[in-house]
Amino acid sequence: MSLVEIIFWFLSGLALISAIMVLLSKNPVHSVLWLIAVFFAISGHYILLNAQFLAIVNLIVYAGAIMVLFLFVIMLMNQNAETEPRSKSTWIKLAGAIAGGCLLIVVVAAVRDSENLIQNIGGKAYAKTAVTTHGEIGLIENLGRVLFTQYVVPFEISSVLFLSAMVGAVVIGKKD
Amino acid sequence: MASIPLSHILFVSTALFFIGMYGLFTRRNMITMLMSIELILNSVNINFVAFNKYLYPEKLDGIFFTIFIITIAAAEAAVAIAIIINLYRSHKSIDVEDATELKW
């Protein structure tokens, strides 16, 4: 078992356990903290997948900005374990577990079947395991060059999206 | 990453997706439901990056999809939290079952 495999299994276990703890903890502040742990694990996966810039962006935007927003709102509303709304019946939890579990089984079966499919599509050597010759592909130099040539229109459209989201948040959130 | 098959990464992202979906079904706190949506979006991001790395390692399309998903998730979280604050101001509760004015 190589070092990469050990890191992969550790990060996967951390991500899944933290994701389960997000749902199990009654206090919303604890949920947010566990979700930050999930984001750290996912950033580790990105680094393993040669997307270094994306890992840092994920940490800054998700763990740094969005989760702080969540924490502020939870503290502003004074939410804790006592004010957490309880489900009326356990039937909803049972229905959620059955529906989610059935879909999970279907998707896992599809993923298991996908390896042959990928080999048929790719037809090359990198069907099952990745080529690691281009370790610098996810660095910011390559990303910036492609972002400002090939992806410049979605980039500008996303700035318009941010402007409209900002105006919308202010208009919806203001006291009238 | 030389010895890990693609399907293992896909298993992790699938499990994260359905953990998020279970949370969306069962929790009634609106902020926790929004956190479940963030979990779902992140599992999709892992899928994009993994397929980009394993199928087209010399291209960057999957990474750009992920970057745009992150930006859209940030905008979505801002607007959704504004809506939740407004609901809390008028209902004094963030239980999703209390917001019933638009229900038939």
Coordinates of N, CA and C in Angstrom, one line a residue, chain A residues 2 79 145-146:
Chain A
S2 N 0.8 2.0 -1.0 CA 1.6 3.2 -1.2 C 1.1 4.3 -0.3
Q79 N -29.4 30.1 17.2 CA -29.9 28.7 17.0 C -29.0 27.8 17.9
R145 N -4.4 31.1 -18.3 CA -4.3 31.2 -19.8 C -5.6 30.7 -20.4
V146 N -6.0 29.6 -20.0 CA -7.3 29.0 -20.6 C -8.5 29.9 -20.2

